CSV table of C-alpha atoms and ligand atoms in Angstrom, one decimal:
chain,number,residue,atom,x,y,z
A,78,GLN,CA,59.0,88.0,-44.7
A,79,LYS,CA,57.1,88.1,-41.5
A,80,MET,CA,57.3,85.3,-39.0
A,81,SER,CA,54.9,82.7,-38.0
A,82,ARG,CA,53.9,82.4,-34.1
A,83,PRO,CA,55.9,79.2,-33.1
A,84,LEU,CA,58.8,81.0,-35.1
A,85,GLU,CA,58.6,84.2,-33.2
A,86,ARG,CA,59.2,82.4,-30.0
A,87,LEU,CA,62.2,80.7,-31.6
A,88,ARG,CA,63.5,83.9,-32.0
A,89,VAL,CA,63.1,85.4,-28.4
A,90,ILE,CA,64.7,82.5,-27.4
A,91,ILE,CA,67.7,83.1,-29.8
A,92,ASN,CA,67.6,86.6,-28.9
A,93,HIS,CA,68.1,85.6,-25.3
A,94,LEU,CA,71.1,83.1,-26.0
A,95,ASP,CA,72.9,85.8,-27.4
A,96,ARG,CA,72.9,87.7,-24.8
A,97,HIS,CA,73.9,85.2,-22.8
A,98,PRO,CA,76.8,83.1,-24.0
A,99,ALA,CA,76.8,79.4,-23.1
A,100,GLY,CA,79.3,77.8,-25.3
A,101,ILE,CA,78.8,74.5,-27.5
A,102,ALA,CA,74.6,74.2,-26.0
A,103,ARG,CA,74.3,78.0,-27.7
A,104,GLN,CA,75.8,76.9,-30.6
A,105,ALA,CA,74.2,73.8,-31.4
A,106,PHE,CA,70.8,75.5,-30.3
A,107,LEU,CA,71.8,77.9,-33.2
A,108,PHE,CA,73.0,75.6,-35.6
A,109,LEU,CA,69.8,73.7,-35.4
A,110,PHE,CA,67.5,76.8,-35.4
A,111,TYR,CA,69.1,78.3,-38.8
A,112,TYR,CA,69.0,74.7,-40.3
A,113,PHE,CA,65.5,74.1,-39.7
A,114,PHE,CA,64.3,77.3,-40.5
A,115,PHE,CA,66.1,77.9,-43.7
A,116,PHE,CA,66.3,74.9,-44.9
A,117,GLN,CA,63.5,72.7,-43.6
A,118,PHE,CA,60.9,75.2,-43.0
A,119,GLY,CA,61.5,78.5,-45.0
A,120,ARG,CA,62.7,77.5,-48.7
A,121,TYR,CA,59.5,76.2,-50.2
A,122,THR,CA,56.7,77.8,-48.5
A,123,LEU,CA,56.1,81.4,-47.4
A,124,ASP,CA,54.6,82.8,-44.3
A,125,ASN,CA,51.1,83.0,-44.2
A,126,ASP,CA,48.0,82.6,-42.1
A,127,LEU,CA,46.5,79.7,-44.0
A,128,LEU,CA,48.9,76.7,-43.8
A,129,THR,CA,49.1,74.9,-40.2
A,130,PRO,CA,52.9,74.6,-39.2
A,131,GLU,CA,52.7,70.8,-39.8
A,132,GLN,CA,51.1,71.5,-43.2
A,133,ARG,CA,54.1,74.0,-43.9
A,134,LEU,CA,56.7,71.4,-42.9
A,135,PHE,CA,54.9,68.3,-44.8
A,136,TYR,CA,55.4,70.4,-48.2
A,137,GLU,CA,58.9,71.4,-47.5
A,138,GLU,CA,59.7,67.9,-46.3
A,139,ASN,CA,57.7,65.9,-49.1
A,140,GLY,CA,57.0,68.2,-52.1
A,141,PHE,CA,53.2,68.1,-52.4
A,142,LEU,CA,50.0,68.9,-50.4
A,143,LEU,CA,46.6,67.2,-50.5
A,144,ILE,CA,43.7,69.5,-49.2
A,145,ARG,CA,40.7,67.8,-49.2
A,146,ASN,CA,37.3,68.5,-50.6
A,147,LEU,CA,38.7,72.0,-51.5
A,148,VAL,CA,36.6,72.7,-54.8
A,149,SER,CA,32.6,72.2,-54.7
A,150,LYS,CA,31.2,69.7,-56.3
A,151,GLN,CA,29.2,72.1,-58.6
A,152,ASP,CA,32.2,73.9,-59.9
A,153,ILE,CA,33.3,70.5,-60.8
A,154,ASP,CA,30.2,69.6,-62.6
A,155,ARG,CA,30.3,72.8,-64.6
A,156,PHE,CA,33.6,71.7,-65.5
A,157,ARG,CA,32.5,68.6,-66.5
A,158,ARG,CA,29.9,69.8,-68.3
A,159,GLU,CA,32.2,72.3,-70.2
A,160,PHE,CA,34.7,69.6,-71.2
A,161,GLU,CA,31.6,67.3,-72.3
A,162,ARG,CA,30.6,70.4,-75.0
A,163,ILE,CA,34.3,70.7,-76.4
A,164,CYS,CA,34.2,67.1,-76.8
A,165,ARG,CA,31.2,67.0,-78.9
A,166,GLN,CA,32.3,70.1,-80.7
A,167,GLU,CA,29.4,72.7,-79.8
A,168,ILE,CA,31.9,74.8,-79.0
A,169,LYS,CA,35.6,75.7,-80.1
A,170,VAL,CA,38.3,77.1,-78.0
A,171,PRO,CA,40.8,79.1,-79.6
A,172,GLY,CA,44.4,77.4,-78.5
A,173,LEU,CA,43.3,74.9,-77.1
A,174,VAL,CA,45.1,71.5,-77.8
A,175,VAL,CA,42.9,68.3,-77.9
A,176,MET,CA,45.0,65.4,-77.5
A,177,ARG,CA,44.1,61.6,-78.3
A,178,ASP,CA,45.7,58.4,-76.6
A,179,VAL,CA,48.5,57.2,-78.6
A,180,ALA,CA,46.6,53.9,-78.8
A,181,ILE,CA,43.5,55.4,-80.6
A,182,ALA,CA,45.1,58.0,-82.6
A,183,LYS,CA,45.0,56.8,-85.6
A,184,SER,CA,41.7,55.4,-85.4
A,185,GLU,CA,38.1,56.8,-87.0
A,186,PHE,CA,37.1,60.2,-85.1
A,187,VAL,CA,34.2,60.1,-83.2
A,188,PRO,CA,33.5,63.8,-81.9
A,189,ASP,CA,32.9,62.3,-78.1
A,190,GLN,CA,34.7,62.2,-75.0
A,191,ARG,CA,35.8,58.7,-75.8
A,192,ALA,CA,38.5,60.1,-78.5
A,193,VAL,CA,39.7,62.9,-75.9
A,194,SER,CA,42.7,62.0,-73.4
A,195,LYS,CA,43.3,65.6,-72.7
A,196,VAL,CA,42.4,68.9,-73.5
A,197,GLN,CA,45.7,71.4,-72.9
A,198,ASP,CA,45.7,75.6,-72.8
A,199,PHE,CA,42.0,76.6,-72.2
A,200,GLN,CA,43.0,79.9,-71.1
A,201,GLU,CA,40.7,81.2,-73.7
A,202,ASP,CA,37.9,79.4,-72.4
A,203,PRO,CA,36.0,81.4,-69.5
A,204,GLU,CA,34.1,78.4,-68.0
A,205,LEU,CA,37.0,76.2,-67.5
A,206,PHE,CA,39.7,78.8,-66.6
A,207,ARG,CA,37.4,79.8,-63.8
A,208,TYR,CA,39.1,77.1,-62.0
A,209,CYS,CA,42.5,79.0,-62.6
A,210,SER,CA,41.1,81.8,-60.6
A,211,LEU,CA,39.2,80.0,-57.7
A,212,PRO,CA,39.7,82.0,-54.7
A,213,LYS,CA,40.2,78.8,-52.8
A,214,ILE,CA,42.8,77.6,-54.8
A,215,LEU,CA,44.6,81.2,-55.2
A,216,LYS,CA,44.8,81.4,-51.2
A,217,TYR,CA,46.9,78.2,-51.1
A,218,VAL,CA,48.8,79.4,-54.3
A,219,GLU,CA,49.9,82.1,-52.6
A,220,CYS,CA,51.5,80.0,-49.9
A,221,PHE,CA,53.9,78.7,-52.3
A,222,ILE,CA,54.7,81.3,-54.5
A,223,GLY,CA,53.4,84.4,-53.0
A,224,PRO,CA,50.7,87.2,-54.1
A,225,ASN,CA,51.7,87.7,-57.8
A,226,ILE,CA,50.2,84.7,-59.9
A,227,MET,CA,50.4,83.7,-63.3
A,228,ALA,CA,48.8,80.8,-64.7
A,229,MET,CA,50.5,79.2,-66.9
A,230,HIS,CA,49.5,75.8,-67.7
A,231,THR,CA,46.1,74.4,-68.0
A,232,MET,CA,44.8,70.7,-68.5
A,233,LEU,CA,42.0,68.9,-68.4
A,234,ILE,CA,43.0,65.0,-68.1
A,235,ASN,CA,40.7,62.5,-69.1
A,236,LYS,CA,42.3,59.1,-68.8
A,237,PRO,CA,40.8,56.4,-71.1
A,238,PRO,CA,40.4,53.2,-70.2
A,239,ASP,CA,43.6,51.6,-71.3
A,240,ALA,CA,43.4,50.0,-74.5
A,241,GLY,CA,45.7,47.0,-73.6
A,242,LYS,CA,48.9,48.9,-74.1
A,243,LYS,CA,49.3,50.2,-71.0
A,244,THR,CA,49.5,53.7,-73.1
A,245,SER,CA,47.1,55.1,-70.4
A,246,ARG,CA,50.0,55.6,-67.8
A,247,HIS,CA,51.7,59.2,-67.3
A,248,PRO,CA,55.4,57.9,-67.0
A,249,MET,CA,57.4,58.9,-63.9
A,250,HIS,CA,58.4,62.7,-64.5
A,251,GLN,CA,59.1,66.4,-63.0
A,252,ASP,CA,57.3,69.1,-64.7
A,253,LEU,CA,60.0,71.6,-64.4
A,254,HIS,CA,60.9,69.8,-67.6
A,255,TYR,CA,58.4,71.5,-69.7
A,256,PHE,CA,59.1,75.1,-68.4
A,257,PRO,CA,61.6,77.5,-69.8
A,258,PHE,CA,61.3,79.8,-66.5
A,259,ARG,CA,62.6,80.2,-62.9
A,260,PRO,CA,63.0,80.3,-59.8
A,261,VAL,CA,62.1,76.8,-59.5
A,262,ASP,CA,60.7,77.1,-55.7
A,263,ARG,CA,58.2,80.1,-57.0
A,264,ILE,CA,56.2,77.4,-59.5
A,265,VAL,CA,53.6,75.2,-58.2
A,266,CYS,CA,50.7,72.7,-59.7
A,267,ALA,CA,47.1,72.3,-58.5
A,268,TRP,CA,45.5,69.5,-59.6
A,269,THR,CA,42.0,68.4,-58.7
A,270,ALA,CA,40.3,65.5,-58.7
A,271,MET,CA,36.8,65.9,-60.8
A,272,GLU,CA,35.2,62.3,-58.9
A,273,THR,CA,37.1,59.7,-57.2
A,274,VAL,CA,40.9,58.8,-58.2
A,275,ASN,CA,42.3,55.5,-57.0
A,276,ARG,CA,44.4,53.0,-58.0
A,277,GLN,CA,42.2,51.0,-60.1
A,278,ASN,CA,41.8,54.3,-62.2
A,279,GLY,CA,45.1,55.5,-62.5
A,280,CYS,CA,45.7,58.0,-59.6
A,281,LEU,CA,48.8,60.6,-58.9
A,282,VAL,CA,52.0,58.1,-58.0
A,283,VAL,CA,54.6,60.5,-56.3
A,284,LEU,CA,58.1,60.1,-54.9
A,285,PRO,CA,57.7,62.1,-52.0
A,286,GLY,CA,61.1,64.4,-51.5
A,287,SER,CA,62.1,64.2,-54.7
A,288,HIS,CA,61.4,67.9,-55.0
A,289,LYS,CA,64.9,68.2,-53.3
A,290,GLY,CA,66.8,66.7,-56.1
A,291,THR,CA,67.8,68.8,-59.3
A,292,LEU,CA,66.3,68.3,-62.3
A,293,GLN,CA,67.2,65.3,-64.0
A,294,GLU,CA,67.4,64.2,-67.7
A,295,HIS,CA,64.1,63.0,-69.2
A,296,ASP,CA,63.3,60.8,-72.5
A,297,TYR,CA,60.6,58.5,-73.7
A,298,PRO,CA,60.5,55.7,-71.6
A,299,GLU,CA,61.3,52.4,-73.4
A,300,TRP,CA,57.7,51.0,-73.3
A,301,GLU,CA,56.6,48.2,-75.7
A,302,GLY,CA,53.3,49.5,-76.4
A,303,GLY,CA,54.5,53.0,-77.4
A,304,VAL,CA,54.2,56.5,-75.1
A,305,ASN,CA,52.2,59.4,-75.9
A,306,LYS,CA,53.5,62.2,-77.9
A,307,MET,CA,55.7,64.6,-75.3
A,308,TYR,CA,55.3,62.1,-72.6
A,309,HIS,CA,58.8,62.3,-71.5
A,310,GLY,CA,60.0,60.1,-67.9
A,311,VAL,CA,63.2,60.2,-66.0
A,312,ARG,CA,65.7,58.5,-67.7
A,313,ASP,CA,66.7,56.3,-64.9
A,314,TYR,CA,63.6,55.6,-63.1
A,315,ASP,CA,64.1,53.3,-60.3
A,316,PRO,CA,61.1,51.2,-59.7
A,317,GLU,CA,61.8,50.4,-56.0
A,318,HIS,CA,61.9,53.8,-54.9
A,319,PRO,CA,59.1,54.2,-52.2
A,320,ARG,CA,56.3,55.6,-53.9
A,321,VAL,CA,52.9,56.7,-52.9
A,322,HIS,CA,49.8,56.7,-54.6
A,323,LEU,CA,47.5,59.6,-53.9
A,324,GLU,CA,44.0,58.1,-53.6
A,325,MET,CA,41.7,61.1,-53.8
A,326,GLU,CA,37.5,61.9,-54.2
A,327,LYS,CA,35.7,64.5,-55.8
A,328,GLY,CA,37.3,68.1,-55.4
A,329,ASP,CA,40.1,66.9,-53.5
A,330,THR,CA,43.0,69.4,-54.8
A,331,VAL,CA,46.9,68.6,-54.5
A,332,PHE,CA,49.1,70.9,-54.8
A,333,PHE,CA,53.3,70.2,-55.6
A,334,HIS,CA,56.2,71.3,-56.6
A,335,PRO,CA,57.7,71.2,-60.1
A,336,LEU,CA,60.5,69.2,-59.2
A,337,LEU,CA,58.3,66.6,-57.5
A,338,ILE,CA,58.5,63.0,-59.6
A,339,HIS,CA,55.6,61.7,-60.1
A,340,GLY,CA,53.1,60.0,-62.8
A,341,SER,CA,50.1,57.9,-62.8
A,342,GLY,CA,48.9,54.2,-63.7
A,343,MET,CA,47.0,52.5,-65.8
A,344,ASN,CA,43.6,53.2,-65.9
A,345,GLN,CA,42.1,49.7,-65.6
A,346,THR,CA,38.4,50.7,-65.2
A,347,GLN,CA,36.3,51.3,-67.8
A,348,GLY,CA,35.3,54.9,-66.7
A,349,PHE,CA,37.6,58.2,-68.3
A,350,ARG,CA,39.5,59.2,-64.8
A,351,LYS,CA,39.1,63.1,-65.0
A,352,ALA,CA,41.0,65.6,-63.3
A,353,ILE,CA,41.7,69.1,-63.7
A,354,SER,CA,44.9,71.2,-63.5
A,355,CYS,CA,47.0,74.8,-63.4
A,356,HIS,CA,50.2,75.4,-63.3
A,357,TYR,CA,51.5,78.8,-61.3
A,358,ALA,CA,54.3,80.8,-61.3
A,359,SER,CA,55.2,84.0,-59.6
A,360,GLY,CA,55.0,86.8,-62.1
A,361,ASP,CA,58.1,87.8,-60.6
A,362,CYS,CA,59.7,84.7,-62.2
A,363,TYR,CA,61.5,85.2,-65.4
A,364,TYR,CA,62.6,83.1,-68.3
A,365,ILE,CA,65.7,81.2,-69.4
A,366,ASP,CA,66.9,80.0,-72.2
A,367,VAL,CA,67.4,76.1,-72.1
A,368,LYS,CA,69.9,75.7,-74.3
A,369,GLY,CA,72.8,73.3,-73.8
A,370,THR,CA,70.4,72.0,-71.0
A,371,THR,CA,68.7,68.7,-70.6
A,372,GLN,CA,65.5,70.8,-71.4
A,373,GLU,CA,66.9,71.1,-75.4
A,374,ASN,CA,65.0,67.7,-76.2
A,375,ILE,CA,61.5,69.2,-75.1
A,376,GLU,CA,61.9,72.5,-76.4
A,377,LYS,CA,62.7,71.1,-79.7
A,378,GLU,CA,59.6,68.7,-79.6
A,379,VAL,CA,57.7,72.2,-79.1
A,380,LYS,CA,59.1,73.8,-81.8
A,381,GLU,CA,58.2,71.4,-84.2
A,382,ILE,CA,54.7,71.3,-83.3
A,383,ILE,CA,54.2,74.9,-83.7
A,384,VAL,CA,55.8,75.0,-86.9
A,385,ARG,CA,53.9,71.9,-87.9
A,386,ARG,CA,50.6,73.6,-86.6
A,387,HIS,CA,50.7,77.2,-87.2
A,388,ALA,CA,53.0,77.5,-90.3
A,389,VAL,CA,55.5,79.8,-88.7
A,390,GLY,CA,59.2,79.3,-88.2
A,391,ASP,CA,62.0,80.0,-85.7
A,392,GLU,CA,60.9,83.5,-84.8
A,393,LEU,CA,58.8,82.2,-82.6
A,394,THR,CA,60.6,80.8,-79.6
A,395,PHE,CA,60.1,78.4,-76.5
A,396,LYS,CA,59.8,81.3,-74.4
A,397,ASP,CA,57.2,83.0,-76.7
A,398,THR,CA,54.9,80.0,-76.2
A,399,TRP,CA,54.7,80.3,-72.6
A,400,ALA,CA,54.3,84.2,-72.7
A,401,ILE,CA,51.4,83.9,-75.2
A,402,ARG,CA,49.7,81.5,-73.1
A,403,GLY,CA,50.5,82.8,-69.5
A,404,ARG,CA,47.2,84.6,-68.1
A,405,LEU,CA,47.5,86.9,-64.7
A,406,VAL,CA,45.2,85.7,-62.1
A,407,GLN,CA,46.4,87.5,-59.1
A,408,GLY,CA,48.6,90.8,-58.2
A,409,GLU,CA,51.0,91.9,-61.0
A,410,ARG,CA,52.9,90.5,-64.2
A,411,ILE,CA,56.5,91.7,-63.3
A,412,SER,CA,58.8,89.7,-65.9
A,413,MET,CA,56.6,86.9,-67.2
B,561,BCO,C1,53.4,70.4,-66.9
B,561,BCO,C2,53.3,69.5,-68.5
B,561,BCO,C3,53.4,68.1,-68.6
B,561,BCO,C4,53.0,67.8,-69.8
B,561,BCO,O1,52.6,68.7,-70.5
B,561,BCO,S1,53.3,66.1,-70.3
B,561,BCO,C5,52.4,65.9,-71.8
B,561,BCO,C6,52.8,67.1,-72.9
B,561,BCO,N1,52.1,66.5,-73.9
B,561,BCO,C7,51.3,67.5,-74.3
B,561,BCO,O2,51.7,68.3,-74.3
B,561,BCO,C8,50.8,66.7,-75.6
B,561,BCO,C9,50.8,67.4,-76.8
B,561,BCO,N2,50.1,67.1,-77.9
B,561,BCO,C10,49.7,67.4,-79.1
B,561,BCO,O3,50.2,68.5,-79.5
B,561,BCO,C11,48.7,66.9,-79.8
B,561,BCO,O4,48.2,65.8,-79.3
B,561,BCO,C12,49.5,66.2,-81.0
B,561,BCO,C13,50.6,64.7,-80.6
B,561,BCO,C14,50.5,67.1,-81.8
B,561,BCO,C15,48.6,65.5,-82.4
B,561,BCO,O5,47.8,66.7,-82.4
B,561,BCO,P1,47.3,66.7,-83.9
B,561,BCO,O6,48.1,67.0,-84.7
B,561,BCO,O7,45.8,67.7,-83.9
B,561,BCO,O8,46.5,65.8,-84.2
B,561,BCO,P2,46.5,64.6,-85.3
B,561,BCO,O9,45.4,63.4,-84.9
B,561,BCO,O10,46.3,65.2,-86.9
B,561,BCO,O11,48.0,63.8,-85.5
B,561,BCO,C16,49.4,64.2,-85.9
B,561,BCO,C17,50.0,63.0,-85.8
B,561,BCO,O12,50.3,62.9,-84.7
B,561,BCO,C18,50.3,61.7,-84.2
B,561,BCO,N3,49.6,61.7,-82.8
B,561,BCO,C19,48.0,62.0,-82.1
B,561,BCO,N4,48.4,61.7,-81.4
B,561,BCO,C20,49.5,61.3,-80.4
B,561,BCO,C21,49.6,60.9,-79.2
B,561,BCO,N5,48.7,61.0,-78.4
B,561,BCO,N6,51.0,60.4,-79.3
B,561,BCO,C22,51.7,60.3,-80.1
B,561,BCO,N7,51.5,60.3,-81.2
B,561,BCO,C23,50.4,61.1,-81.6
B,561,BCO,C24,49.2,60.9,-85.2
B,561,BCO,O13,49.2,60.0,-85.4
B,561,BCO,C25,49.6,61.6,-86.3
B,561,BCO,O14,51.2,61.1,-86.8
B,561,BCO,P3,51.1,60.7,-88.2
B,561,BCO,O15,51.1,62.1,-89.0
B,561,BCO,O16,49.8,59.9,-88.9
B,561,BCO,O17,52.3,60.1,-88.4
B,562,ATP,N1,60.4,53.0,-67.1
B,562,ATP,C1,59.2,54.0,-66.5
B,562,ATP,N2,59.9,55.1,-66.7
B,562,ATP,C2,59.2,56.3,-66.0
B,562,ATP,N3,58.1,56.0,-65.2
B,562,ATP,C3,57.4,54.6,-65.2
B,562,ATP,C4,58.3,53.8,-65.6
B,562,ATP,N4,57.9,52.6,-65.4
B,562,ATP,C5,56.8,52.9,-64.7
B,562,ATP,N5,56.3,54.2,-64.5
B,562,ATP,C6,55.5,54.7,-64.0
B,562,ATP,O1,55.6,54.5,-62.7
B,562,ATP,C7,54.0,54.4,-62.0
B,562,ATP,C8,53.8,53.4,-61.2
B,562,ATP,O2,53.5,52.3,-62.4
B,562,ATP,P1,52.4,50.8,-62.4
B,562,ATP,O3,52.1,51.0,-64.0
B,562,ATP,O4,52.9,50.3,-61.7
B,562,ATP,O5,50.9,52.1,-61.6
B,562,ATP,P2,50.8,51.8,-60.4
B,562,ATP,O6,48.9,52.2,-61.0
B,562,ATP,O7,50.9,52.6,-59.2
B,562,ATP,O8,50.9,50.4,-59.9
B,562,ATP,P3,50.1,49.4,-59.3
B,562,ATP,O9,49.5,48.3,-60.8
B,562,ATP,O10,50.6,48.5,-58.9
B,562,ATP,O11,49.1,49.5,-58.6
B,562,ATP,C9,53.1,55.1,-63.1
B,562,ATP,O12,53.3,56.6,-63.1
B,562,ATP,C10,54.0,54.6,-64.4
B,562,ATP,O13,53.8,55.0,-65.4
B,563,AKG,O1,46.6,63.5,-64.4
B,563,AKG,C1,47.6,62.7,-64.6
B,563,AKG,O2,48.1,61.7,-65.0
B,563,AKG,C2,49.2,63.6,-64.4
B,563,AKG,C3,49.6,64.2,-65.8
B,563,AKG,C4,50.7,65.1,-65.4
B,563,AKG,O3,51.2,64.9,-64.6
B,563,AKG,C5,51.1,65.9,-66.4
B,563,AKG,O4,50.3,66.1,-67.6
B,563,AKG,O5,52.3,66.6,-66.4
B,564,FE2,FE1,52.9,66.1,-64.5
B,565,MG,MG1,49.4,49.6,-62.2
């Protein structure tokens, strides 16, 4: 891994110190250097010419990085039109999962965006999937996970106006809970606002630095008004923990680590708050068996849905469901 300019300069100083042992000052300097290099600078980002040292350090420290105005308005308008065609059932996309908010899931079906709170797994829709292969996005993704890039999970979220039961909220969670692959630091999410996203319509809420922790136990939060299917939250969520609301404009994109605790607030407007996202993993990642881990509960739910939807039995594993959906978008597919 080649070093960046400032780090190279530090390396020169280190070499100099190595040749001139100067007791405690030298020891202290070496300690600080290695501490910062390995634990602060190098763990969550890779060396590259795109991110400034400040941006790298910000991601290392906070677990997310917001890039303003990354995706063009024209592209976003195209994603929006494609989403509307899907909602009007003008096209049928193989493998697409359409979710309606739990508050209206049992009401009469309207073939309109009003019924749809999220579509998932649009890897077979060339227009929406274009988002996952945008060179502008991949350049950033490479800074976090390297040159071999798999698009593993795709979503277009259409957060509906809250029906009065706060079901439009997304509980605080770590995305890794859903993923049976590792290593964790070679996974990143890109999430792009398709319009102004603010506290009113339910922007992302993040706990900065939480990516430095471990994967926590997740379960359905105990919310009076109900919770959407599979919207697990961290079990011991502390509402007092300092949090940051990510207010974004159309085209702004946030990249975040899969251990970053995040969620989104209630949509208190009459509009449908839209965002498009993709989770990427390195082609060098590998699948793990989640048996005996905190992820067993989500594996069980996914399996139940698959059995119901496709009338298959145990032969399709949790891993398989990911390997089938994953698509290579750059470099090589090694072990995914
Ligand atoms: C990094 C990743 C992070 C995440 O992915 S977090 C969120 C993960 N969420 C998901 O993966 C969403 C999964 N959703 C789905 O698979 C489907 O929408 C779901 C829930 C299976 C329903 O799909 P369908 O079976 O096509 O729908 P349906 O209208 O026939 O309903 C079947 C039964 O499910 C219920 N349902 C539908 N939407 C729901 C919702 N949002 N929350 C809770 N329950 C819901 C619906 O009421 C019906 O129940 P019943 O059988 O009548 O008792
Ligand atoms: N018990 C819980 N478990 C997990 N997540 C929770 C829990 N309670 C709230 N959250 C989540 O915390 C985040 C903040 O919730 P809140 O409803 O206060 O939204 P907000 O819009 O950020 O706040 P405000 O209303 O002050 O603007 C949301 O993602 C919400 O889903
Ligand atoms: O757009 C949102 O509300 C966040 C969704 C999210 O974090 C998720 O689905 O994993
Ligand atoms: Fe998430
Ligand atoms: Mg709120």
